Amino acid sequence: MELVYINFTTHETRIRSTHRRPHWIEISKMERSSSGFWFTLLISVVFFISSSESFYLPGVAPRDFQRGDPLQVKVNKLSSTKTQLPYEYYYLNYCKPKHVENSAENLGEVLRGDRIENSVYTFLMREEQPCKVGCRVKLDAETSKKFKEKIDDEYRVNMILDNLPVAVLRQRRDGSQSTTYEHGFRVGFKGNYAGSKEEKYFINNHLSFRVMYHKDLETDSARIVGFEVTPNSINHEYKDWDEKNPQLTTCNQNTKNIIQGSTVPQEVDTDKEVVFTFDVTFKESDIKWASRWDTYLLMNDDQIHWFSIVNSLMIVLFLSGMVAMIMMRTLYRDIANYNQLDTQEDAQEETGWKLVHGDVFRPPLHSALLSVYVGTGVQLFGMTLVTMIFASLGFLSPSNRGGLMTAMVLLWVFMGLFGGYTSARIYKMFKGTEWKKNTLKTSFMFPGVLFAIFFVLNALIWGEKSSGAVPFGTMIALVCLWFGISVPLVFVGSYLGFKKPAMEDPVKTNKIPRQIPEQAWYMKPVFSILIGGILPFGAVFIELFFILTSIWLNQFYYIFGFLFIVFVILIITCAEITVVLCYFQLCSEDYDWWWRAYLTAGSSAFYLFLYSIFYYFTKLEITKFVSGVLYFGYMLIASYAFFVLTGTIGFYACLWFVRKIYSSVKID
């Protein structure tokens, strides 16, 4: 389930550098790429002022193929949007090569359930293959049952050629002529023979591959720019089976049009024989290697997508502007009034937020827990920010499967330094003394909860024999990253943070706490916290729809530039709504603002989880109980992380605001 992106620019971009080969090389829109107006501007400047030749971003250089070069199709997992449980390709009784070899996988690929292996589908570059036999398989009761189950659950087969996923052509819903792709092809389909009502299962046992290539006119070499397949079901016939050189009457070197009106599909049933075959055609294409991912990323509702995002941004920016204006005017008036109160009588009659100056910096209940959550939030914020910047600049392209997941895990581990430092600073501000105990909580609380949920979900996936189950070795590697790198970095950060002098409060705290007056119903904690989460959620919910679609409906997410803008809007919205509600709270003489600031912004996670329930029942067709548990388990993890992230933003906004206003007034 990988999130990937495409840049906003539609033209080909070339970058020049001074120490490279002396000819132009294109940089892939998908596999190098920029994102957002500012970076496009930067690219343009570099393009115009530089004076030598171009270069590729690391790891995405194209491969040139000569005529007759061998091409090896690799097979990936079987995937289904109905179950969300991936399986290895060879879980079903497909043709196997003599030696099955696993391709090198990164951490992200393993966590996604990718299992990339070699296959029997090999052919030569630009040499068409009319019809070739892969193998013959006899189905027993167990294998036919597995095939039927996967056909029922609408599983799709995923293959890869030169780092491009195989795709099936489909018509766009709007009726336009542009090409769009479905990822992978179906294992089979259900149907019934003419004159019979009994439903039968049929397998797609013949694959018609079409490889598109872009030819270099000077060298006659070519680059692969497209990999399509048309799956068919054919009940193959033969006279005598020769294992070394099988000859079929329905599929041989002279076969031109394999699908005819009289073609009988291949049924799946016990003791049935299935012959797997394929043919290959090559087609020269005008698409350049730089643009080869574009067709994979076309969406049916792209216009709605852009309009929705722009609309959302405009509304949130307008609200933010209104909130900021009201706050500035009201606050300046308050501060001016308070600073003009010179007489003793005026001072005794002071009202509003100045009244609670002696209690506003009193440490809250469970202050150690709050400092742990704030530290964890800073760790999450650092991970999210750096990941988005790298994704927006094109370093986490779709050609690097699992790159996004790997980057997030590693960044989380290394951001432990900042998490520990922040946690210790807040803890010391709350007059805490047991910094080692606080550090241990910061190291283990949030990751511990996540790991416990993840372990239970992984056990369920393992019980289903799915390739989505993280292997024991990878689980050990994750634990080693946690205990071996993250925990020590949190300790280093905490040590550095606790060594620094504590932040001084702008006003002194009274020894005896002031009594909080009875609050109006709309200022009660539960109501104001729930109200506070609506605006931040409103800033992201349209974008959230596309993110959920990319994860659960097996589509590419490709606009990290816009996502980054939405993330900035989320930060501004969380900060402003929390500051406004904090100001109203202090004006009504309630000084317990610490936890409420965190929970006000964090409550947007509650709406996120509610939206995920709505999405489950309206957009997904999940049928299995285990798949439903997986969905809600992962969405619970996402909501919890969102709670910690937004809560920390709200807390810091309020902390800055309260320190600012109380340092601006004269306190006797």
XYZ file of C-alpha atoms in Angstrom:
668
model
C 0.000 0.000 0.000
C 2.347 2.646 -1.078
C 1.792 6.314 -1.488
C 3.496 7.776 -4.566
C 3.424 11.040 -6.415
C 3.682 12.922 -9.657
C 4.834 16.473 -10.168
C 2.609 19.364 -11.264
C 4.612 20.221 -14.377
C 3.566 18.653 -17.661
C 6.613 19.610 -19.656
C 9.854 17.662 -19.736
C 12.510 19.170 -17.483
C 16.251 18.904 -17.954
C 18.857 19.878 -15.372
C 22.444 20.727 -16.134
C 25.512 19.927 -14.098
C 29.201 20.544 -14.668
C 30.864 17.159 -14.189
C 28.849 14.635 -16.198
C 28.584 12.930 -19.587
C 28.374 15.213 -22.609
C 24.819 14.526 -23.751
C 21.342 15.431 -22.585
C 19.605 12.947 -20.348
C 15.956 13.389 -19.424
C 14.858 13.331 -15.857
C 11.676 11.341 -15.298
C 8.581 13.274 -14.362
C 7.782 10.484 -12.002
C 11.192 9.124 -11.189
C 12.980 12.413 -10.528
C 10.456 15.163 -10.321
C 9.585 18.338 -8.567
C 6.493 19.288 -6.724
C 4.861 22.603 -6.180
C 5.292 25.956 -7.790
C 8.349 27.008 -5.770
C 10.394 23.964 -6.744
C 9.374 24.261 -10.404
C 10.661 27.834 -10.237
C 13.952 26.632 -8.763
C 14.324 24.004 -11.512
C 13.683 26.699 -14.147
C 16.350 28.960 -12.658
C 18.883 26.111 -12.581
C 17.954 25.224 -16.166
C 18.581 28.736 -17.469
C 21.735 29.643 -15.539
C 23.673 26.362 -15.759
C 25.982 25.555 -18.629
C 26.675 21.867 -18.987
C 24.918 18.526 -19.126
C 22.138 16.843 -17.107
C 21.949 14.202 -14.396
C 19.533 11.754 -12.779
C 18.371 11.622 -9.225
C 20.016 8.636 -7.498
C 18.706 5.139 -8.273
C 16.363 5.951 -11.138
C 18.616 5.756 -14.208
C 16.992 4.198 -17.308
C 18.098 0.919 -18.900
C 18.837 0.702 -22.602
C 17.965 -2.577 -24.368
C 19.365 -3.773 -27.705
C 17.319 -5.984 -30.043
C 17.418 -9.572 -28.734
C 18.309 -8.669 -25.126
C 16.582 -11.014 -22.635
C 13.613 -9.588 -20.701
C 12.611 -11.228 -17.439
C 9.100 -10.654 -16.076
C 9.036 -10.750 -12.281
C 5.941 -11.688 -10.312
C 4.732 -9.788 -7.266
C 1.953 -10.451 -4.740
C -1.681 -11.332 -5.438
C -3.806 -8.465 -4.107
C -7.493 -7.842 -3.493
C -9.418 -4.760 -2.392
C -12.121 -7.048 -0.952
C -9.855 -8.803 1.576
C -6.782 -6.524 1.903
C -4.745 -9.713 2.406
C -1.884 -10.082 -0.103
C -0.571 -13.547 -1.044
C 2.605 -14.728 -2.711
C 2.202 -15.405 -6.439
C 3.145 -19.071 -6.003
C 0.518 -19.548 -3.275
C -1.637 -20.528 -6.267
C -0.504 -23.371 -8.490
C 0.985 -21.225 -11.264
C 3.943 -22.226 -13.466
C 7.184 -22.165 -11.505
C 10.728 -21.804 -12.888
C 13.271 -24.446 -11.822
C 14.755 -22.125 -9.204
C 12.510 -19.530 -7.575
C 14.610 -16.535 -6.533
C 13.472 -13.677 -4.317
C 14.518 -10.211 -5.484
C 16.228 -7.959 -2.967
C 13.564 -6.292 -0.837
C 13.796 -3.257 1.394
C 12.062 -2.910 4.747
C 9.148 -0.979 3.223
C 8.447 -3.703 0.632
C 8.302 -6.396 3.336
C 5.950 -4.289 5.490
C 3.675 -3.789 2.444
C 3.518 -7.528 1.741
C 5.480 -7.367 -1.557
C 7.161 -10.657 -2.494
C 8.981 -10.197 -5.820
C 10.177 -13.408 -7.514
C 11.284 -14.625 -10.946
C 8.855 -16.361 -13.337
C 8.603 -18.532 -16.462
C 7.661 -15.465 -18.518
C 10.871 -14.619 -20.394
C 11.232 -13.202 -23.900
C 13.621 -11.215 -26.093
C 13.539 -7.470 -26.706
C 11.662 -6.466 -29.904
C 11.251 -10.100 -30.995
C 7.572 -11.046 -31.061
C 6.483 -14.403 -29.683
C 3.233 -15.686 -31.284
C 2.203 -18.259 -28.671
C 4.367 -20.050 -26.143
C 3.502 -22.710 -23.549
C 4.470 -21.976 -19.955
C 3.521 -25.293 -18.365
C 0.704 -27.773 -17.773
C -0.892 -28.123 -14.334
C -3.366 -30.713 -13.070
C -5.684 -29.283 -10.417
C -6.378 -31.370 -7.336
C -9.141 -30.595 -4.827
C -6.967 -28.228 -2.761
C -5.493 -26.182 -5.636
C -8.876 -25.792 -7.376
C -10.378 -24.650 -4.043
C -7.623 -22.005 -3.688
C -8.187 -20.757 -7.247
C -11.953 -20.539 -6.657
C -11.485 -18.624 -3.388
C -9.190 -16.097 -5.066
C -11.605 -15.663 -8.006
C -14.451 -15.105 -5.511
C -12.417 -12.438 -3.697
C -11.467 -10.739 -6.994
C -7.723 -11.168 -6.560
C -5.419 -9.541 -9.091
C -2.003 -10.768 -10.236
C 0.812 -8.201 -10.131
C 3.864 -8.481 -12.391
C 6.865 -6.228 -13.080
C 9.031 -5.621 -16.158
C 11.942 -3.160 -15.969
C 10.460 -1.731 -12.758
C 7.076 -1.038 -14.420
C 3.987 -2.790 -13.019
C 1.817 -4.713 -15.470
C -1.501 -3.051 -16.259
C -4.780 -3.747 -18.038
C -6.237 -1.061 -20.323
C -9.611 0.355 -19.330
C -12.023 2.992 -20.619
C -12.323 6.256 -18.696
C -15.710 6.906 -17.107
C -15.972 10.307 -18.756
C -15.766 8.677 -22.219
C -12.544 10.454 -23.246
C -10.018 8.691 -25.474
C -7.059 8.946 -23.075
C -5.636 5.672 -21.792
C -6.042 4.646 -18.169
C -4.764 1.534 -16.437
C -5.964 -0.978 -13.882
C -3.130 -2.408 -11.808
C -2.613 -6.126 -12.420
C -5.030 -8.589 -14.007
C -7.702 -10.778 -12.437
C -6.966 -14.395 -11.512
C -10.205 -15.424 -13.210
C -13.920 -14.826 -13.435
C -17.296 -16.504 -12.824
C -19.873 -17.296 -15.477
C -22.158 -19.987 -16.839
C -22.410 -21.935 -20.092
C -25.214 -21.119 -22.549
C -28.419 -22.887 -21.535
C -27.164 -23.573 -17.992
C -27.825 -21.627 -14.803
C -25.013 -23.292 -12.838
C -22.222 -20.818 -12.075
C -18.725 -21.974 -13.016
C -15.236 -20.641 -12.298
C -12.847 -19.824 -15.156
C -9.132 -19.029 -14.959
C -7.178 -16.522 -17.052
C -4.545 -18.955 -18.317
C -3.401 -17.113 -21.458
C -1.624 -13.754 -21.176
C -1.134 -11.484 -24.171
C 1.696 -9.134 -23.220
C 2.342 -5.889 -25.051
C 5.631 -4.104 -24.389
C 5.899 -0.472 -25.463
C 9.356 0.911 -26.140
C 10.860 4.261 -27.081
C 13.605 3.929 -29.660
C 16.791 5.959 -29.797
C 17.212 6.862 -33.478
C 20.998 7.221 -33.214
C 21.978 4.002 -31.399
C 18.992 1.714 -32.214
C 18.739 0.913 -28.500
C 15.335 1.196 -26.812
C 13.855 1.915 -23.404
C 10.737 0.210 -22.068
C 7.949 2.745 -21.502
C 4.867 0.543 -21.066
C 3.882 -2.980 -20.004
C 0.294 -4.053 -20.747
C -1.465 -7.392 -20.572
C -4.741 -8.771 -21.911
C -5.741 -11.861 -19.899
C -7.836 -14.597 -21.537
C -9.325 -17.925 -20.574
C -8.755 -20.700 -23.178
C -9.367 -24.425 -22.861
C -6.251 -25.528 -24.765
C -6.250 -28.713 -26.849
C -3.368 -30.997 -27.841
C -2.870 -34.471 -29.325
C 0.220 -35.745 -27.505
C 1.987 -33.905 -24.680
C 5.738 -33.522 -25.173
C 7.231 -32.061 -21.980
C 10.280 -30.629 -23.776
C 8.427 -29.182 -26.772
C 4.664 -29.134 -26.142
C 2.528 -28.588 -29.261
C -1.027 -27.326 -28.878
C -3.633 -27.154 -31.610
C -5.022 -23.975 -30.013
C -1.657 -22.289 -29.440
C 1.435 -22.614 -31.645
C 3.913 -20.617 -33.713
C 1.345 -20.064 -36.475
C -1.436 -18.821 -34.198
C -2.377 -15.304 -35.259
C -5.697 -14.654 -33.545
C -5.885 -16.828 -30.453
C -9.338 -15.633 -29.373
C -12.059 -16.680 -31.788
C -15.824 -16.949 -31.546
C -15.623 -20.706 -30.909
C -12.977 -20.439 -28.124
C -14.018 -22.329 -24.991
C -12.839 -20.822 -21.657
C -10.745 -22.857 -19.179
C -12.851 -24.084 -16.277
C -11.447 -24.497 -12.764
C -12.399 -27.765 -11.095
C -10.869 -30.822 -9.469
C -8.885 -33.080 -11.880
C -9.041 -30.452 -14.648
C -5.889 -29.834 -16.666
C -4.822 -26.220 -17.160
C -2.218 -25.250 -19.762
C -0.691 -21.813 -19.134
C 0.389 -19.920 -22.272
C 1.445 -16.439 -23.306
C 2.276 -14.354 -26.359
C 4.270 -11.133 -26.681
C 4.046 -8.176 -29.028
C 6.186 -5.047 -29.123
C 5.006 -1.585 -30.071
C 7.099 1.510 -30.675
C 5.821 4.472 -28.683
C 6.249 8.252 -28.705
C 6.140 8.264 -24.896
C 9.563 9.111 -23.534
C 11.116 7.244 -20.647
C 10.721 10.417 -18.578
C 6.918 10.230 -18.930
C 6.332 6.492 -18.672
C 4.578 6.626 -15.286
C 2.026 9.238 -16.405
C -0.588 6.771 -17.665
C -0.441 4.805 -14.412
C -1.282 7.936 -12.479
C -4.243 9.302 -14.449
C -7.343 9.440 -12.275
C -10.972 9.434 -13.405
C -11.913 12.245 -11.057
C -8.861 14.466 -11.366
C -10.861 17.668 -11.999
C -12.975 17.095 -8.886
C -9.737 16.380 -7.026
C -8.107 19.713 -7.893
C -11.294 21.701 -7.318
C -11.893 20.062 -3.928
C -8.391 20.776 -2.689
C -8.392 24.397 -3.834
C -11.872 24.886 -2.356
C -10.766 23.382 0.960
C -7.662 25.570 1.086
C -9.649 28.741 0.337
C -12.200 28.040 3.093
C -9.540 27.226 5.683
C -7.373 30.221 4.735
C -10.410 32.508 5.003
C -11.311 31.114 8.441
C -7.703 31.385 9.583
C -7.553 35.006 8.488
C -10.788 35.821 10.344
C -9.616 34.097 13.522
C -6.214 35.801 13.436
C -7.772 39.256 12.900
C -10.262 38.878 15.784
C -7.554 37.590 18.119
C -5.099 40.394 17.343
C -7.673 43.197 17.794
C -9.195 41.786 21.012
C -5.842 40.990 22.584
C -4.265 44.354 21.860
C -7.281 46.063 23.455
C -7.054 43.814 26.543
C -3.328 44.402 27.024
C -3.693 48.158 26.542
C -6.542 48.279 29.088
C -4.708 46.182 31.698
C -1.547 48.257 31.425
C -3.553 51.489 32.010
C -4.999 50.239 35.335
C -2.882 52.341 37.698
C -5.127 52.906 40.715
C -5.599 50.310 43.460
C -9.392 50.334 42.926
C -9.004 49.547 39.223
C -6.568 46.772 40.052
C -9.038 45.180 42.455
C -11.749 45.268 39.777
C -9.626 43.581 37.109
C -11.424 40.812 35.265
C -10.767 38.251 32.565
C -7.529 36.466 31.906
C -5.313 38.763 34.018
C -7.115 37.555 37.167
C -5.622 34.037 36.875
C -2.000 35.174 36.409
C -1.019 33.546 39.704
C -2.282 30.115 38.635
C -1.905 29.966 34.847
C 1.568 28.372 35.034
C 0.670 25.901 37.800
C 1.752 22.380 36.622
C -1.288 20.266 35.635
C -2.330 16.863 36.925
C -0.342 14.017 35.306
C 2.233 16.522 34.077
C 4.778 13.736 33.430
C 2.348 11.999 31.044
C 1.725 15.280 29.208
C 5.475 15.838 28.725
C 5.781 12.273 27.327
C 2.995 12.900 24.808
C 4.432 16.267 23.765
C 7.875 14.686 23.233
C 6.340 11.891 21.146
C 4.390 14.472 19.142
C 7.574 16.358 18.277
C 9.145 13.061 17.146
C 6.110 12.378 14.919
C 6.078 15.946 13.611
C 9.751 15.745 12.598
C 9.180 12.425 10.827
C 6.105 13.719 8.947
C 7.709 17.007 7.921
C 10.954 15.494 6.588
C 9.082 12.651 4.806
C 6.789 15.135 3.062
C 9.684 17.351 1.990
C 11.551 14.371 0.495
C 8.377 13.066 -1.180
C 7.558 16.502 -2.609
C 11.047 16.774 -4.101
C 10.690 13.386 -5.803
C 13.087 11.236 -3.764
C 10.342 8.727 -2.860
C 9.170 7.897 -6.388
C 7.027 4.869 -7.376
C 10.040 3.230 -9.015
C 11.412 2.766 -5.512
C 8.810 0.364 -4.097
C 8.596 0.582 -0.311
C 10.748 3.727 -0.245
C 8.112 5.790 1.536
C 7.553 3.194 4.267
C 11.294 2.664 4.784
C 11.889 6.433 5.017
C 9.117 6.840 7.606
C 10.409 4.022 9.847
C 14.021 5.248 9.744
C 13.053 8.905 10.262
C 10.880 7.950 13.246
C 13.857 6.147 14.796
C 16.294 9.038 14.310
C 13.813 11.722 15.418
C 13.945 10.097 18.889
C 16.693 12.611 19.702
C 14.266 15.546 19.342
C 11.472 13.647 21.110
C 13.654 12.990 24.160
C 14.960 16.569 24.262
C 11.467 18.121 24.106
C 10.016 15.717 26.647
C 12.801 16.530 29.145
C 12.443 20.309 28.645
C 8.678 20.221 29.291
C 9.127 17.809 32.232
C 11.687 20.138 33.849
C 9.371 23.118 33.295
C 6.750 21.181 35.288
C 9.315 20.895 38.153
C 9.833 17.160 37.504
C 12.964 15.493 38.910
C 12.868 11.823 37.752
C 14.116 12.457 34.214
C 15.219 8.844 33.611
C 11.739 7.509 34.395
C 10.250 10.160 32.105
C 12.693 9.177 29.327
C 11.721 5.503 29.574
C 8.047 6.438 29.233
C 8.845 8.579 26.169
C 10.810 5.686 24.617
C 8.185 3.014 25.171
C 4.670 4.425 25.545
C 3.661 5.377 21.991
C 5.825 2.798 20.131
C 4.733 0.144 22.661
C 1.017 0.730 21.975
C 1.658 0.715 18.209
C 3.773 -2.436 18.378
C 1.154 -4.270 20.489
C -1.655 -3.478 17.986
C 0.659 -4.277 15.053
C 1.671 -7.615 16.626
C -1.971 -8.701 17.089
C -2.848 -7.685 13.508
C 0.242 -9.477 12.205
C -0.790 -12.658 14.046
C -4.219 -12.475 12.334
C -2.571 -12.015 8.891
C -0.171 -14.889 9.628
C -3.179 -17.070 10.538
C -4.585 -16.396 7.043
C -1.238 -17.538 5.490
C -0.948 -14.147 3.773
C 2.333 -12.674 2.512
C 1.249 -9.470 4.268
C 2.426 -11.028 7.548
C 5.750 -9.481 8.543
C 8.348 -12.285 8.821
C 9.891 -13.025 12.232
C 13.298 -11.764 11.056
C 11.861 -8.392 10.005
C 10.021 -8.144 13.337
C 13.363 -8.667 15.120
C 14.942 -5.987 12.871
C 12.178 -3.514 13.846
C 12.699 -4.271 17.540
C 16.475 -3.778 17.079
C 15.854 -0.380 15.425
C 13.610 0.550 18.341
C 15.836 -0.665 21.202
C 19.207 -0.235 19.494
C 18.833 3.244 17.956
C 15.581 4.972 18.969
C 15.776 4.368 22.756
C 19.454 5.468 23.088
C 18.723 8.596 21.012
C 15.746 9.445 23.255
C 18.086 9.110 26.287
C 20.718 11.353 24.672
C 18.051 13.955 23.848
C 16.581 13.783 27.371
C 20.023 14.161 28.960
C 20.756 17.261 26.862
C 17.281 18.706 27.515
C 17.337 18.157 31.277
C 20.849 19.614 31.590
C 19.636 22.989 30.301
C 18.067 25.429 32.804
C 14.276 25.224 33.073
C 12.117 27.711 31.159
C 11.227 30.605 33.468
C 7.583 31.585 33.820
C 6.755 35.240 32.975
C 4.712 35.524 36.209
C 5.005 33.940 39.666
C 2.663 31.128 40.673
C 0.659 31.543 43.912
C 1.117 28.947 46.638
C -2.636 28.482 47.149
C -4.600 27.626 43.970
C -7.475 29.930 43.075
C -10.996 28.488 42.935
C -12.334 28.136 39.392
C -15.856 29.635 39.049
C -18.779 27.668 37.623
C -18.435 27.540 33.815
C -21.145 28.042 31.198
C -22.266 24.859 29.390
C -20.421 25.795 26.197
C -17.146 26.261 28.130
C -17.272 22.805 29.714
C -14.182 20.732 28.735
C -15.913 17.974 26.718
C -17.937 20.366 24.556
C -15.119 22.824 23.812
C -12.646 19.983 23.104
C -15.009 18.325 20.592
C -15.807 21.657 18.918
C -12.086 22.413 18.602
C -11.362 19.285 16.530
C -13.860 20.080 13.749
C -11.850 22.801 11.971
C -8.507 20.893 11.749
C -10.364 17.827 10.471
C -12.183 20.023 7.933
C -8.793 21.140 6.608
C -7.727 17.611 5.721
C -10.809 15.476 5.163
C -10.965 15.900 1.344
C -7.298 14.971 1.065
C -7.972 12.111 3.486
C -10.447 10.586 1.019
C -7.718 10.297 -1.651
C -5.179 8.933 0.823
C -7.604 6.231 2.019
C -8.432 5.371 -1.608
C -4.756 4.938 -2.453
C -4.163 2.688 0.567
C -7.278 0.520 0.564
C -8.275 0.525 -3.126
C -4.770 -0.188 -4.423
C -4.284 3.081 -6.295
C -1.355 5.473 -6.526
C -1.314 8.611 -4.381
C 0.683 11.147 -6.295
C 0.282 14.761 -5.189
C 2.602 15.207 -2.235
C 3.025 18.870 -3.166
C -0.630 19.539 -2.378
C -0.478 17.265 0.654
C 2.394 19.377 1.993
C 0.282 22.548 1.570
C -2.624 20.825 3.365
C -0.215 19.819 6.157
C 0.856 23.469 6.594
C -2.828 24.503 6.648
C -3.456 21.798 9.286
C -0.674 23.223 11.487
C -2.052 26.783 11.179
C -5.634 25.644 11.840
C -4.709 23.514 14.882
C -2.688 26.373 16.330
C -5.340 29.053 15.776
C -8.402 27.153 16.978
C -6.544 26.051 20.121
C -5.345 29.603 20.874
C -8.867 31.021 20.419
C -10.487 28.455 22.734
C -7.627 28.843 25.234
C -8.214 32.619 25.266
C -11.962 32.159 25.939
C -11.110 29.659 28.684
C -8.720 32.062 30.447
C -11.247 34.916 30.098
C -13.771 32.789 32.016
C -11.133 32.407 34.793
C -10.402 28.732 34.145
C -6.612 28.235 34.273
C -6.484 24.439 33.636
C -5.409 24.937 30.051
C -2.470 22.514 29.643
C -4.291 19.277 28.932
C -7.231 21.025 27.304
C -4.926 22.666 24.734
C -3.531 19.240 23.824
C -6.942 17.567 23.654
C -8.640 20.403 21.700
C -6.426 20.000 18.640
C -6.025 16.238 19.224
C -9.801 15.686 19.120
C -9.606 15.999 15.305
C -8.349 12.380 15.431
C -11.758 11.361 16.805
C -13.404 12.765 13.653
C -10.761 11.059 11.523
C -11.704 7.684 13.022
C -15.430 8.410 12.561
C -14.721 9.257 8.913
C -12.817 5.982 8.479
C -15.949 4.123 9.711
C -18.077 6.055 7.177
C -15.530 5.261 4.422
C -15.550 1.549 5.334
C -19.318 1.224 4.903
C -19.697 3.463 1.838
C -16.599 2.822 -0.310
C -15.129 -0.571 0.582
C -16.468 -4.029 -0.195
C -14.584 -5.889 2.530
C -16.306 -9.180 3.284
C -13.998 -11.126 5.626
C -14.028 -10.564 9.387
C -10.212 -10.603 9.556
C -10.009 -7.954 6.814
C -12.427 -5.720 8.735
C -10.346 -6.118 11.922
C -7.217 -5.225 9.891
C -8.851 -2.099 8.472
C -10.011 -0.774 11.827
C -6.749 -1.822 13.517
C -4.639 0.161 11.055
C -7.046 3.130 11.120
C -6.855 3.083 14.943
C -3.048 3.324 14.680
C -3.366 6.195 12.159
C -5.912 8.038 14.342
C -3.756 7.622 17.462
C -0.723 9.029 15.615
C -2.863 11.916 14.280
C -4.059 12.621 17.843
C -0.492 12.847 19.168
C 0.651 14.996 16.217
C -2.201 17.546 16.243
C -2.330 17.622 20.054
C 1.333 18.611 20.211
C 0.800 21.402 17.660
C -2.112 22.751 19.742
C -0.133 22.493 22.995
C 2.857 24.441 21.657
C 0.632 27.119 20.108
C -1.100 27.633 23.461
C 2.160 27.584 25.424
C 3.595 30.305 23.182
C 0.354 32.319 23.361
C 0.012 32.178 27.168
C 3.674 33.060 27.757
C 3.361 35.934 25.270
C 0.250 37.560 26.758
C 1.343 37.247 30.409
C 4.756 38.712 29.650
C 3.028 41.669 27.903
C 1.095 42.953 30.949
C 2.406 44.576 34.131
C 1.781 42.356 37.151
C 2.242 43.920 40.621
